[in-house]
Coordinates of C-alpha atoms in Angstrom, one line a residue:
Chain A
M908 CA 95.3 -79.8 20.4
T909 CA 94.8 -83.2 21.9
A910 CA 91.1 -83.9 22.4
T911 CA 91.4 -86.3 25.3
L912 CA 93.7 -85.6 28.2
P913 CA 95.1 -88.5 30.1
A914 CA 93.8 -88.9 33.6
E915 CA 95.2 -86.2 35.9
P916 CA 94.2 -86.8 39.5
A917 CA 93.0 -83.5 41.0
A918 CA 93.8 -84.7 44.4
G919 CA 96.0 -81.9 45.7
P920 CA 99.4 -80.5 45.3
A921 CA 101.9 -82.8 43.5
V922 CA 104.7 -81.9 45.9
R923 CA 104.7 -80.4 49.3
T924 CA 106.9 -77.4 48.7
T925 CA 108.4 -75.1 51.3
V926 CA 108.8 -71.3 51.2
G927 CA 112.6 -71.7 51.0
R928 CA 112.4 -74.0 48.0
T929 CA 110.0 -71.7 46.2
F930 CA 112.4 -68.8 46.9
L931 CA 115.3 -70.7 45.5
A932 CA 113.3 -71.7 42.4
M933 CA 112.5 -68.0 41.8
M934 CA 116.2 -67.2 42.1
S935 CA 116.9 -69.9 39.6
R936 CA 114.5 -68.3 37.2
E937 CA 116.3 -65.0 37.6
L938 CA 119.6 -66.7 36.9
R939 CA 118.2 -68.3 33.8
V940 CA 117.0 -64.9 32.5
L941 CA 120.4 -63.3 33.5
R942 CA 122.3 -66.0 31.6
K943 CA 120.2 -65.3 28.5
N944 CA 120.7 -61.6 28.7
F945 CA 124.2 -61.6 30.1
V946 CA 126.1 -60.1 27.2
S947 CA 123.6 -57.3 26.4
T948 CA 123.2 -56.4 30.1
F949 CA 126.8 -56.2 31.0
V950 CA 128.1 -54.7 27.9
R951 CA 125.8 -51.8 28.7
V952 CA 127.1 -51.8 32.3
L953 CA 130.7 -51.9 31.3
L954 CA 130.7 -49.4 28.5
Q955 CA 130.4 -46.2 30.5
P956 CA 133.1 -46.8 33.2
L957 CA 135.3 -48.3 30.5
L958 CA 135.1 -45.2 28.3
F959 CA 135.5 -42.9 31.3
V960 CA 138.6 -44.6 32.6
F961 CA 139.9 -44.7 29.0
V962 CA 139.6 -41.0 28.5
F963 CA 140.6 -39.8 32.0
A964 CA 143.2 -42.3 33.0
Y965 CA 144.7 -43.0 29.6
V966 CA 144.0 -40.4 26.9
L967 CA 144.2 -37.2 29.0
P968 CA 147.5 -38.2 30.7
K969 CA 148.9 -39.2 27.3
L970 CA 147.9 -35.7 26.0
G971 CA 149.7 -34.2 29.0
T972 CA 146.6 -32.8 30.6
G973 CA 146.5 -33.0 34.4
A974 CA 143.9 -35.4 35.7
P975 CA 141.2 -33.6 37.6
G976 CA 140.6 -34.1 41.2
A977 CA 143.7 -36.1 42.1
G978 CA 145.5 -33.3 43.8
S979 CA 142.8 -32.9 46.4
A980 CA 143.1 -36.5 47.5
G981 CA 146.6 -36.2 48.7
G982 CA 150.1 -35.9 47.2
G983 CA 151.0 -38.6 44.7
T984 CA 147.6 -40.1 44.3
T985 CA 146.7 -40.7 40.7
F986 CA 143.3 -39.9 39.4
S987 CA 142.8 -43.6 38.5
T988 CA 143.3 -44.4 42.2
I989 CA 140.3 -42.1 42.9
L990 CA 138.3 -43.6 40.0
V991 CA 138.6 -47.3 40.8
P992 CA 136.3 -47.4 43.9
G993 CA 134.2 -44.6 42.4
L994 CA 133.5 -46.4 39.1
V995 CA 133.0 -49.8 40.8
G996 CA 130.6 -48.3 43.3
S997 CA 128.6 -46.3 40.7
S998 CA 128.3 -49.4 38.5
I999 CA 127.0 -51.3 41.5
V1000 CA 124.5 -48.7 42.5
M1001 CA 123.3 -48.0 38.9
Q1002 CA 122.9 -51.7 38.0
G1003 CA 121.2 -52.5 41.3
I1004 CA 118.6 -49.8 40.6
M1005 CA 118.1 -50.5 36.9
A1006 CA 118.0 -54.3 37.3
V1007 CA 114.9 -54.1 39.3
V1008 CA 113.2 -50.9 38.4
F1009 CA 112.6 -51.4 34.7
P1010 CA 111.4 -55.0 34.7
L1011 CA 109.2 -54.2 37.7
M1012 CA 107.4 -51.4 35.9
M1013 CA 106.6 -53.8 33.1
E1014 CA 105.5 -56.5 35.6
L1015 CA 103.3 -54.2 37.7
N1016 CA 101.7 -52.4 34.8
W1017 CA 101.8 -53.9 31.4
Q1018 CA 99.5 -57.0 31.5
R1019 CA 100.2 -57.2 35.2
S1020 CA 102.5 -60.1 34.6
I1021 CA 103.6 -60.0 38.2
T1022 CA 100.4 -62.0 38.9
D1023 CA 102.4 -65.1 37.6
R1024 CA 104.9 -65.0 40.5
A1025 CA 102.4 -63.5 43.0
L1026 CA 100.5 -66.8 42.7
A1027 CA 103.6 -68.9 43.7
P1028 CA 103.4 -70.3 47.2
L1029 CA 105.4 -67.5 48.8
P1030 CA 104.3 -64.5 50.9
I1031 CA 104.3 -61.4 48.8
P1032 CA 106.9 -59.5 50.9
L1033 CA 109.3 -62.4 50.4
L1034 CA 108.7 -62.1 46.6
A1035 CA 109.9 -58.5 47.1
V1036 CA 113.0 -59.7 49.0
E1037 CA 113.7 -62.2 46.2
K1038 CA 113.6 -59.3 43.7
I1039 CA 116.1 -57.4 45.8
V1040 CA 118.4 -60.3 46.2
A1041 CA 118.3 -61.1 42.4
S1042 CA 118.9 -57.5 41.5
G1043 CA 121.6 -57.2 44.1
L1044 CA 123.3 -60.2 42.6
Q1045 CA 123.3 -58.4 39.2
A1046 CA 124.8 -55.3 40.9
L1047 CA 127.5 -57.3 42.5
I1048 CA 128.4 -58.9 39.2
A1049 CA 128.5 -55.5 37.5
G1050 CA 130.9 -54.3 40.2
L1051 CA 133.2 -57.3 39.8
L1052 CA 133.3 -56.9 36.0
V1053 CA 134.0 -53.2 36.1
F1054 CA 136.8 -53.7 38.7
P1055 CA 139.5 -55.2 36.3
C1056 CA 138.6 -52.7 33.6
V1057 CA 139.2 -49.7 35.7
L1058 CA 142.2 -51.4 37.4
F1059 CA 144.2 -52.1 34.2
I1060 CA 143.3 -49.3 31.8
H1061 CA 145.6 -46.4 32.4
A1062 CA 148.6 -44.6 30.9
G1063 CA 152.1 -45.2 32.0
G1064 CA 152.7 -43.8 35.5
Q1065 CA 149.0 -43.5 36.1
A1066 CA 148.5 -47.0 37.7
P1067 CA 146.0 -46.9 40.5
D1068 CA 147.3 -47.7 44.0
V1069 CA 144.9 -50.4 45.0
H1070 CA 145.4 -52.9 47.9
V1071 CA 142.9 -54.7 50.0
S1072 CA 143.9 -54.7 53.6
N1073 CA 140.5 -55.7 55.0
W1074 CA 138.7 -58.3 52.9
P1075 CA 135.7 -58.6 55.2
L1076 CA 135.1 -54.9 54.8
L1077 CA 135.3 -55.2 51.0
V1078 CA 132.8 -58.1 51.0
F1079 CA 130.5 -56.2 53.4
V1080 CA 130.5 -53.0 51.2
L1081 CA 130.1 -55.0 47.9
V1082 CA 127.3 -57.2 49.2
F1083 CA 125.3 -54.6 51.2
G1084 CA 126.0 -51.9 48.7
S1085 CA 124.4 -54.1 46.1
L1086 CA 121.4 -54.9 48.2
L1087 CA 121.0 -51.3 49.2
S1088 CA 120.8 -50.2 45.6
A1089 CA 118.4 -53.0 44.6
A1090 CA 116.1 -52.1 47.5
G1091 CA 116.2 -48.5 46.5
G1092 CA 115.4 -49.6 42.9
L1093 CA 112.4 -51.7 44.1
L1094 CA 111.1 -48.7 46.0
M1095 CA 111.4 -46.5 43.0
G1096 CA 109.7 -49.1 40.8
T1097 CA 106.7 -49.3 43.1
L1098 CA 106.4 -45.5 43.5
V1099 CA 107.1 -44.0 40.2
D1100 CA 104.4 -43.8 37.5
P1101 CA 105.6 -45.9 34.5
Q1102 CA 104.7 -43.0 32.2
K1103 CA 107.3 -41.0 34.0
V1104 CA 110.1 -43.5 33.7
Q1105 CA 112.4 -41.1 31.9
M1106 CA 112.2 -38.9 35.0
I1107 CA 114.1 -41.7 36.9
F1108 CA 117.0 -41.2 34.6
G1109 CA 117.0 -37.4 34.5
I1110 CA 116.0 -36.5 38.0
I1111 CA 117.2 -39.4 40.1
L1112 CA 119.9 -41.5 38.5
M1113 CA 121.9 -38.7 36.8
P1114 CA 122.3 -36.5 40.0
I1115 CA 123.0 -39.6 42.1
S1116 CA 125.8 -40.6 39.7
M1117 CA 127.3 -37.2 39.0
L1118 CA 127.3 -36.1 42.7
G1119 CA 128.0 -39.5 44.2
C1120 CA 131.7 -38.9 45.0
V1121 CA 132.7 -41.1 42.0
Y1122 CA 135.4 -38.7 40.7
Y1123 CA 136.6 -37.3 44.1
P1124 CA 136.6 -38.5 47.6
W1125 CA 133.9 -37.0 49.9
A1126 CA 136.6 -35.4 52.1
A1127 CA 137.8 -33.4 49.2
L1128 CA 134.5 -31.6 49.1
E1129 CA 135.5 -29.6 52.2
H1130 CA 136.2 -26.8 49.8
V1131 CA 132.6 -26.8 48.7
R1132 CA 131.0 -27.3 52.1
W1133 CA 127.4 -27.0 51.1
L1134 CA 127.9 -29.7 48.5
Q1135 CA 129.6 -31.9 51.0
I1136 CA 126.6 -31.7 53.3
V1137 CA 124.0 -32.1 50.5
S1138 CA 126.0 -35.2 49.2
L1139 CA 125.2 -36.9 52.5
A1140 CA 121.7 -37.5 51.2
N1141 CA 123.1 -39.5 48.3
P1142 CA 123.4 -43.3 49.1
M1143 CA 126.0 -43.8 46.4
V1144 CA 128.4 -41.6 48.4
Y1145 CA 128.5 -44.2 51.2
V1146 CA 129.0 -47.1 48.9
N1147 CA 131.9 -45.3 47.2
E1148 CA 133.4 -44.2 50.5
G1149 CA 133.2 -47.8 51.7
L1150 CA 134.9 -49.0 48.6
R1151 CA 137.6 -46.4 49.0
A1152 CA 138.2 -47.6 52.6
A1153 CA 138.5 -51.2 51.4
L1154 CA 140.4 -50.7 48.1
T1155 CA 142.4 -47.5 48.5
P1156 CA 142.7 -47.0 52.2
D1157 CA 145.5 -44.4 51.8
V1158 CA 143.0 -42.0 50.2
G1159 CA 141.0 -40.0 52.7
H1160 CA 137.5 -41.6 53.3
M1161 CA 134.6 -41.5 55.7
H1162 CA 134.8 -43.5 59.0
F1163 CA 133.3 -47.0 58.9
Y1164 CA 130.8 -46.0 61.6
V1165 CA 129.3 -43.5 59.1
Y1166 CA 129.2 -45.4 55.8
G1167 CA 128.8 -48.8 57.5
T1168 CA 125.9 -47.7 59.5
V1169 CA 124.2 -45.9 56.6
I1170 CA 124.7 -48.9 54.2
L1171 CA 123.4 -51.5 56.8
V1172 CA 120.6 -49.5 58.2
G1173 CA 119.7 -48.2 54.8
T1174 CA 119.5 -51.7 53.4
V1175 CA 117.2 -52.9 56.2
A1176 CA 115.0 -49.8 56.1
L1177 CA 114.7 -49.7 52.3
T1178 CA 114.0 -53.5 52.1
W1179 CA 111.2 -53.1 54.7
L1180 CA 109.7 -50.1 53.0
S1181 CA 110.0 -51.4 49.4
A1182 CA 108.6 -54.8 50.4
R1183 CA 105.7 -53.0 52.0
K1184 CA 105.0 -50.8 49.0
F1185 CA 105.5 -53.7 46.6
T1186 CA 102.9 -55.7 48.6
Q1187 CA 100.5 -52.9 48.4
R1188 CA 100.9 -52.7 44.6
V1189 CA 100.6 -56.4 44.0
L1190 CA 97.7 -57.0 46.3
T1191 CA 94.8 -54.6 45.6
Chain B
M806 CA 83.2 -70.6 59.2
T807 CA 83.8 -74.3 58.8
A808 CA 83.3 -75.9 55.4
P809 CA 82.4 -79.6 54.9
P810 CA 85.2 -81.6 53.3
E811 CA 83.4 -81.8 50.0
T812 CA 83.4 -78.0 49.7
A813 CA 86.2 -76.6 47.5
V814 CA 85.3 -72.9 47.7
Q815 CA 83.1 -71.1 50.2
T816 CA 82.5 -67.4 50.8
V817 CA 80.3 -65.7 53.3
D818 CA 79.2 -62.1 52.9
L819 CA 82.3 -61.2 50.9
H820 CA 82.8 -57.5 50.3
K821 CA 85.4 -55.5 48.4
T822 CA 85.4 -51.7 48.2
Y823 CA 88.1 -49.9 46.3
S824 CA 89.1 -46.5 47.6
G825 CA 90.2 -44.0 45.0
P826 CA 90.6 -40.3 44.5
K827 CA 87.0 -40.1 43.2
G828 CA 85.6 -41.9 46.2
D829 CA 84.8 -45.5 47.1
V830 CA 83.7 -48.1 44.6
E831 CA 81.9 -51.1 46.0
A832 CA 82.9 -53.8 43.5
V833 CA 81.6 -56.8 45.6
R834 CA 78.7 -56.3 48.0
G835 CA 78.2 -59.4 50.0
I836 CA 78.7 -62.5 47.9
D837 CA 78.0 -66.0 49.3
L838 CA 79.3 -68.9 47.3
D839 CA 79.6 -72.6 47.8
V840 CA 81.5 -74.7 45.2
R841 CA 81.7 -78.4 45.7
R842 CA 84.7 -80.5 44.8
G843 CA 84.7 -81.8 41.2
E844 CA 82.1 -79.2 40.2
F845 CA 82.3 -76.8 37.2
F846 CA 81.0 -73.6 38.7
G847 CA 80.4 -70.4 36.8
L848 CA 80.1 -66.7 37.8
L849 CA 78.0 -65.2 35.1
G850 CA 77.5 -61.5 34.7
P851 CA 78.1 -58.5 32.5
N852 CA 81.4 -56.6 32.5
G853 CA 81.8 -54.7 35.8
A854 CA 79.6 -57.1 37.8
G855 CA 82.3 -57.9 40.3
K856 CA 83.3 -61.4 38.9
S857 CA 87.0 -60.7 38.5
T858 CA 87.2 -59.0 41.8
T859 CA 85.6 -62.1 43.4
I860 CA 88.1 -64.4 41.7
G861 CA 90.9 -62.1 42.7
M862 CA 89.9 -62.5 46.3
L863 CA 89.6 -66.3 46.0
T864 CA 93.0 -66.5 44.5
T865 CA 94.5 -64.2 47.3
L866 CA 95.5 -61.4 44.9
V867 CA 92.7 -59.0 46.1
R868 CA 92.2 -58.4 49.8
P869 CA 88.6 -58.6 50.9
T870 CA 87.3 -55.5 52.7
S871 CA 85.1 -57.8 54.9
G872 CA 83.5 -61.2 54.9
E873 CA 85.2 -64.5 54.7
A874 CA 86.5 -66.7 51.9
R875 CA 87.9 -70.2 52.1
V876 CA 89.5 -72.3 49.4
C877 CA 90.1 -76.0 50.2
G878 CA 89.4 -75.1 53.9
F879 CA 92.0 -72.4 54.1
D880 CA 91.3 -68.7 54.6
V881 CA 92.4 -66.6 51.7
T882 CA 93.7 -63.8 53.9
R883 CA 95.3 -65.7 56.8
D884 CA 96.5 -68.8 54.9
A885 CA 97.2 -67.2 51.6
V886 CA 100.3 -69.4 50.9
E887 CA 98.3 -72.6 51.7
V888 CA 95.6 -71.5 49.3
K889 CA 98.1 -70.7 46.6
R890 CA 99.6 -74.2 46.9
R891 CA 96.2 -75.6 46.1
I892 CA 95.0 -73.5 43.2
G893 CA 95.7 -72.7 39.6
M894 CA 94.7 -69.5 38.1
V895 CA 94.3 -68.4 34.5
S896 CA 93.9 -64.6 34.2
Q897 CA 92.1 -62.7 31.6
N898 CA 95.3 -61.1 30.4
N899 CA 98.3 -62.9 29.0
T900 CA 100.5 -63.0 32.1
L901 CA 103.0 -65.5 30.6
D902 CA 106.6 -64.7 31.4
S903 CA 108.0 -63.0 28.3
E904 CA 111.6 -63.6 29.5
L905 CA 111.2 -67.3 29.2
T906 CA 110.2 -69.8 26.5
A907 CA 106.9 -71.6 26.5
A908 CA 108.6 -74.7 28.0
E909 CA 110.4 -72.7 30.6
N910 CA 107.2 -71.0 31.6
L911 CA 105.8 -74.4 32.6
E912 CA 109.1 -75.7 33.9
F913 CA 109.6 -72.8 36.3
R914 CA 106.0 -72.9 37.5
G915 CA 106.6 -76.5 38.4
R916 CA 109.8 -75.5 40.3
F917 CA 108.0 -72.7 42.2
F918 CA 105.7 -75.4 43.4
G919 CA 108.4 -77.7 44.6
L920 CA 109.2 -80.0 41.6
G921 CA 112.9 -80.7 41.1
A922 CA 114.6 -79.4 38.0
R923 CA 114.3 -82.8 36.1
A924 CA 110.7 -83.5 37.2
A925 CA 109.7 -79.9 36.2
K926 CA 111.2 -80.4 32.7
R927 CA 109.4 -83.7 32.3
R928 CA 106.1 -82.2 33.5
A929 CA 106.6 -79.2 31.1
D930 CA 107.1 -81.5 28.1
E931 CA 104.2 -83.6 29.1
L932 CA 101.9 -80.6 29.2
L933 CA 103.2 -79.1 26.0
E934 CA 102.3 -82.4 24.3
L935 CA 98.9 -82.6 25.9
F936 CA 98.0 -79.1 24.9
G937 CA 99.3 -79.4 21.4
L938 CA 102.1 -76.9 21.9
A939 CA 105.1 -79.2 21.6
D940 CA 106.3 -77.5 18.4
R941 CA 106.2 -74.1 20.1
R942 CA 108.2 -75.2 23.2
D943 CA 111.2 -72.9 22.5
G944 CA 109.2 -70.0 21.2
N945 CA 108.5 -66.8 23.0
P946 CA 105.0 -66.9 24.6
F947 CA 104.1 -63.6 23.1
E948 CA 104.6 -65.0 19.6
L949 CA 101.8 -67.5 20.2
S950 CA 98.3 -67.0 18.8
G951 CA 95.6 -66.0 21.3
G952 CA 94.3 -69.6 21.6
Q953 CA 97.8 -71.1 22.0
A954 CA 98.7 -68.6 24.7
K955 CA 95.5 -69.4 26.6
R956 CA 96.2 -73.1 26.4
L957 CA 99.7 -72.5 27.6
M958 CA 98.3 -70.5 30.5
I959 CA 95.9 -73.3 31.4
G960 CA 98.8 -75.7 31.2
R961 CA 100.9 -73.5 33.4
A962 CA 98.0 -73.4 35.9
L963 CA 97.8 -77.2 36.0
V964 CA 101.6 -77.9 36.4
H965 CA 101.3 -78.6 40.1
R966 CA 97.9 -80.4 39.8
P967 CA 95.9 -77.8 41.7
E968 CA 92.8 -78.8 43.6
V969 CA 90.8 -75.9 42.2
L970 CA 91.4 -74.2 38.8
F971 CA 90.2 -70.6 38.5
L972 CA 89.6 -69.2 35.0
D973 CA 88.8 -65.5 34.6
E974 CA 87.0 -64.9 31.3
P975 CA 89.1 -67.6 29.6
T976 CA 87.6 -67.3 26.1
A977 CA 87.4 -63.5 26.0
G978 CA 89.0 -62.3 22.8
L979 CA 89.2 -65.8 21.2
D980 CA 87.7 -66.6 17.8
P981 CA 84.7 -69.0 17.8
Q982 CA 86.9 -72.0 16.8
N983 CA 89.4 -71.5 19.5
R984 CA 86.6 -70.9 22.0
V985 CA 85.0 -74.2 21.2
N986 CA 88.4 -76.0 21.4
L987 CA 88.9 -74.5 24.8
W988 CA 85.5 -75.6 25.9
D989 CA 86.4 -79.2 24.9
L990 CA 89.6 -79.0 26.9
L991 CA 87.8 -77.7 30.0
R992 CA 85.2 -80.4 29.8
E993 CA 87.9 -83.0 29.6
L994 CA 89.5 -81.6 32.7
Q995 CA 86.3 -81.6 34.6
K996 CA 85.6 -85.2 33.6
Q997 CA 88.9 -86.1 35.3
G998 CA 87.7 -84.6 38.5
Q999 CA 89.1 -81.1 38.3
T1000 CA 87.2 -78.5 40.3
I1001 CA 86.8 -75.5 38.0
V1002 CA 85.5 -72.0 38.9
L1003 CA 85.0 -69.8 35.8
T1004 CA 83.9 -66.3 35.3
T1005 CA 82.3 -65.4 32.0
H1006 CA 80.0 -62.8 30.5
Y1007 CA 79.1 -65.2 27.7
M1008 CA 75.8 -66.8 28.5
E1009 CA 76.2 -69.6 26.1
E1010 CA 79.6 -70.5 27.6
A1011 CA 78.1 -70.6 31.1
E1012 CA 75.2 -72.7 30.0
V1013 CA 77.4 -75.2 28.0
L1014 CA 80.1 -75.7 30.6
C1015 CA 78.9 -75.1 34.1
D1016 CA 77.2 -77.6 36.4
R1017 CA 76.0 -74.7 38.5
L1018 CA 76.0 -70.9 38.1
A1019 CA 75.7 -67.8 40.1
V1020 CA 74.3 -64.8 38.2
V1021 CA 76.2 -61.7 39.4
D1022 CA 75.4 -58.1 38.9
H1023 CA 76.5 -54.9 40.6
G1024 CA 78.6 -57.0 43.1
R1025 CA 75.7 -59.2 44.3
V1026 CA 74.6 -62.7 43.5
L1027 CA 71.1 -62.4 42.0
A1028 CA 70.4 -66.1 41.6
R1029 CA 72.2 -69.4 41.7
G1030 CA 71.6 -73.0 40.6
T1031 CA 71.8 -75.1 37.5
A1032 CA 70.9 -73.4 34.2
A1033 CA 67.6 -75.3 34.2
E1034 CA 66.8 -74.2 37.8
L1035 CA 67.6 -70.6 36.9
K1036 CA 65.3 -70.7 33.9
D1037 CA 62.5 -72.2 36.0
S1038 CA 63.0 -69.7 38.7
A1039 CA 62.4 -66.9 36.2
G1040 CA 58.9 -68.2 35.9
A1041 CA 58.8 -67.6 32.2
D1042 CA 59.3 -69.6 29.1
T1043 CA 59.5 -66.5 26.9
V1044 CA 60.0 -62.8 27.2
L1045 CA 58.2 -60.6 24.8
T1046 CA 59.3 -57.0 24.4
V1047 CA 57.3 -54.5 22.4
S1048 CA 58.0 -50.8 21.9
Y1049 CA 55.4 -48.3 20.8
D1050 CA 55.7 -44.8 19.4
G1051 CA 53.5 -43.6 22.2
D1052 CA 52.6 -44.8 25.7
V1053 CA 51.8 -48.4 26.3
P1054 CA 48.0 -49.0 26.0
A1055 CA 46.6 -48.9 29.6
D1056 CA 44.7 -52.1 29.2
L1057 CA 47.8 -54.1 28.8
S1058 CA 49.0 -53.6 32.4
K1059 CA 46.1 -56.0 33.3
L1060 CA 47.9 -58.8 31.5
S1061 CA 49.7 -59.8 34.7
E1062 CA 46.5 -61.1 36.1
R1063 CA 46.1 -63.6 33.3
A1064 CA 47.1 -67.2 33.8
G1065 CA 50.5 -68.1 32.1
I1066 CA 51.9 -64.6 32.5
S1067 CA 54.2 -64.2 35.5
K1068 CA 55.3 -60.6 35.2
V1069 CA 54.6 -57.5 33.1
E1070 CA 56.9 -54.5 33.1
V1071 CA 55.9 -51.2 31.6
N1072 CA 58.5 -48.5 31.0
G1073 CA 57.3 -45.5 29.0
G1074 CA 56.5 -46.8 25.5
Q1075 CA 58.0 -50.2 26.2
I1076 CA 56.2 -53.3 27.6
R1077 CA 57.9 -56.5 28.6
V1078 CA 55.8 -59.6 29.2
F1079 CA 57.2 -62.8 30.9
S1080 CA 55.0 -65.7 29.9
T1081 CA 54.8 -69.5 29.9
A1082 CA 52.0 -69.4 27.3
P1083 CA 53.2 -66.9 24.6
E1084 CA 51.1 -68.2 21.8
G1085 CA 49.2 -65.3 20.2
L1086 CA 50.5 -62.8 22.7
L1087 CA 52.6 -60.8 20.2
G1088 CA 49.5 -60.4 17.9
E1089 CA 47.5 -59.2 20.9
L1090 CA 50.2 -56.6 21.9
V1091 CA 50.3 -55.3 18.3
G1092 CA 46.5 -55.2 18.1
A1093 CA 46.1 -53.4 21.4
G1094 CA 48.5 -50.8 20.1
A1095 CA 46.5 -50.3 16.9
A1096 CA 43.3 -50.0 19.0
A1097 CA 44.9 -47.3 21.2
G1098 CA 46.2 -45.4 18.2
V1099 CA 49.9 -46.2 18.7
N1100 CA 52.2 -48.1 16.3
V1101 CA 54.7 -50.8 17.2
T1102 CA 58.2 -49.6 16.5
D1103 CA 60.1 -52.7 17.7
A1104 CA 59.2 -56.2 18.9
S1105 CA 61.3 -59.1 20.1
Q1106 CA 60.7 -62.5 21.5
L1107 CA 63.3 -64.3 23.6
R1108 CA 63.1 -68.0 24.0
P1109 CA 63.9 -69.4 27.5
S1110 CA 67.6 -68.8 28.1
L1111 CA 69.9 -67.3 30.7
E1112 CA 69.3 -64.0 29.0
T1113 CA 65.6 -64.1 29.9
V1114 CA 66.7 -65.0 33.4
F1115 CA 68.9 -62.0 33.6
L1116 CA 66.1 -59.8 32.2
S1117 CA 63.7 -61.2 34.8
L1118 CA 66.2 -60.6 37.6
T1119 CA 67.3 -57.1 36.7
G1120 CA 64.7 -55.7 34.5
R1121 CA 67.3 -54.7 31.9
D1122 CA 69.0 -56.1 28.9
Y1123 CA 72.1 -58.1 29.5
R1124 CA 74.3 -55.8 27.5
D1125 CA 72.9 -52.6 29.0

């Protein structure tokens, strides 16, 4: 260690920073970390939908087994047409939640390393918003990476019928669906005891994913009315229905007023609530 | 509360009460502090005294229950962002960012505080060189030794040239060599005009480093001043403690009337004498025991130190 330090005037901040600049610097830190972990993060994200679409849209049709669920969506609709928005949506929601919840549990508990960023010149609720935006970005990337995989892997005659007739709608659902998931993840990360992290997988993520209208459109659940009603409590349903409306408009889907309102209001409400809880956890 | 411009940190009747399932815990019960610019100020006290909570409030991470605290003239609650712009903080735990390298930890801290990407990189390299960590620049901060990690944390706290540097138990867990190295580093920083507020439970550390001290216990400031002033205020050069296998001989309670003895405390079979003239006193205490038919089981003599000050202020051993 150098014994004598060169003169360092302790005359105040080196640079007058702004809250916006600090916010962007924090985003830049998130991007640096994302770049370092890109392969490991997104291989994990891609693997499940890739295998799913491989088995159900390629292997099973090759074996001559009827694809499940397709009939209920309307005559002539392939199962892969159902799967494209479902798997893109579930990847967005799962990645949005996981990208924030697991690092946050480490930061809030182990060594309380959140202190590092809590000391940056930014109001703590904005630090929460930064976490939501950064995780939302990861969710969006996950959705965009999964999309070509589920679009192009299928057996002959099983091609999904995907066409975007409303680009603003697609962008809206992708962006706000990502933010909604990340805000939900932040709320979970601040509420769940880190020792019960396994519970998040078993009790929250698994039911959200399995019953999130990934493998069938919500309208098809009219045959199981109670499940159709219960599913309305699952935020993934609205993201998947929104993507169905944007990517496969010929398949029956919810009205925009329903999924659009839930996605938008849910994003605002969860961001407010999670920022509040996050602030309470960071500031004692 | 308005602080004069030479005041770096000021608190008035600062309180913090934590509410929990087992009831309220009063961690800080009305602390008044006044730290001048350029000063090396220490909060000295045993574990659980309320030092870290006080630092937490001054660095905006703990919300005061009542009272007021200002850092560089800004209120820690109302103007938290302005306070954070002006302070650097080194926590007791290793709070380095494990997702980043040592250099990136410094670089991004600089960027959080408004440095451009290039300037932040330059500043990071400069600090790594200064703190003898240049060869660890691309390493993970959790692969550093305790001393190296602490130096990196101090470097990180200095990236934006803060007006006040807060250090919470900076040498806890370090080996003696690293502790002394860190002391040298902190002294150098102060020589250059850095205002430093440090908490420690090491008396030697407080005495060696700090211009002024506040002795804290049970969330209150018991005394404040320079180490020399504190020793004088205890009114004793030496503290003699003698334990008997029976009650303390009754005659000895009259010692307090004698010139050169400022205080006598009797607790069951133990007597503690605070004296400025300790010569021959130990022999007298042993002799009085023999005359009263009780034997001395333990005896100690503490030379003037902050430990005797603590004893005088609280009536109990520092490590109780």
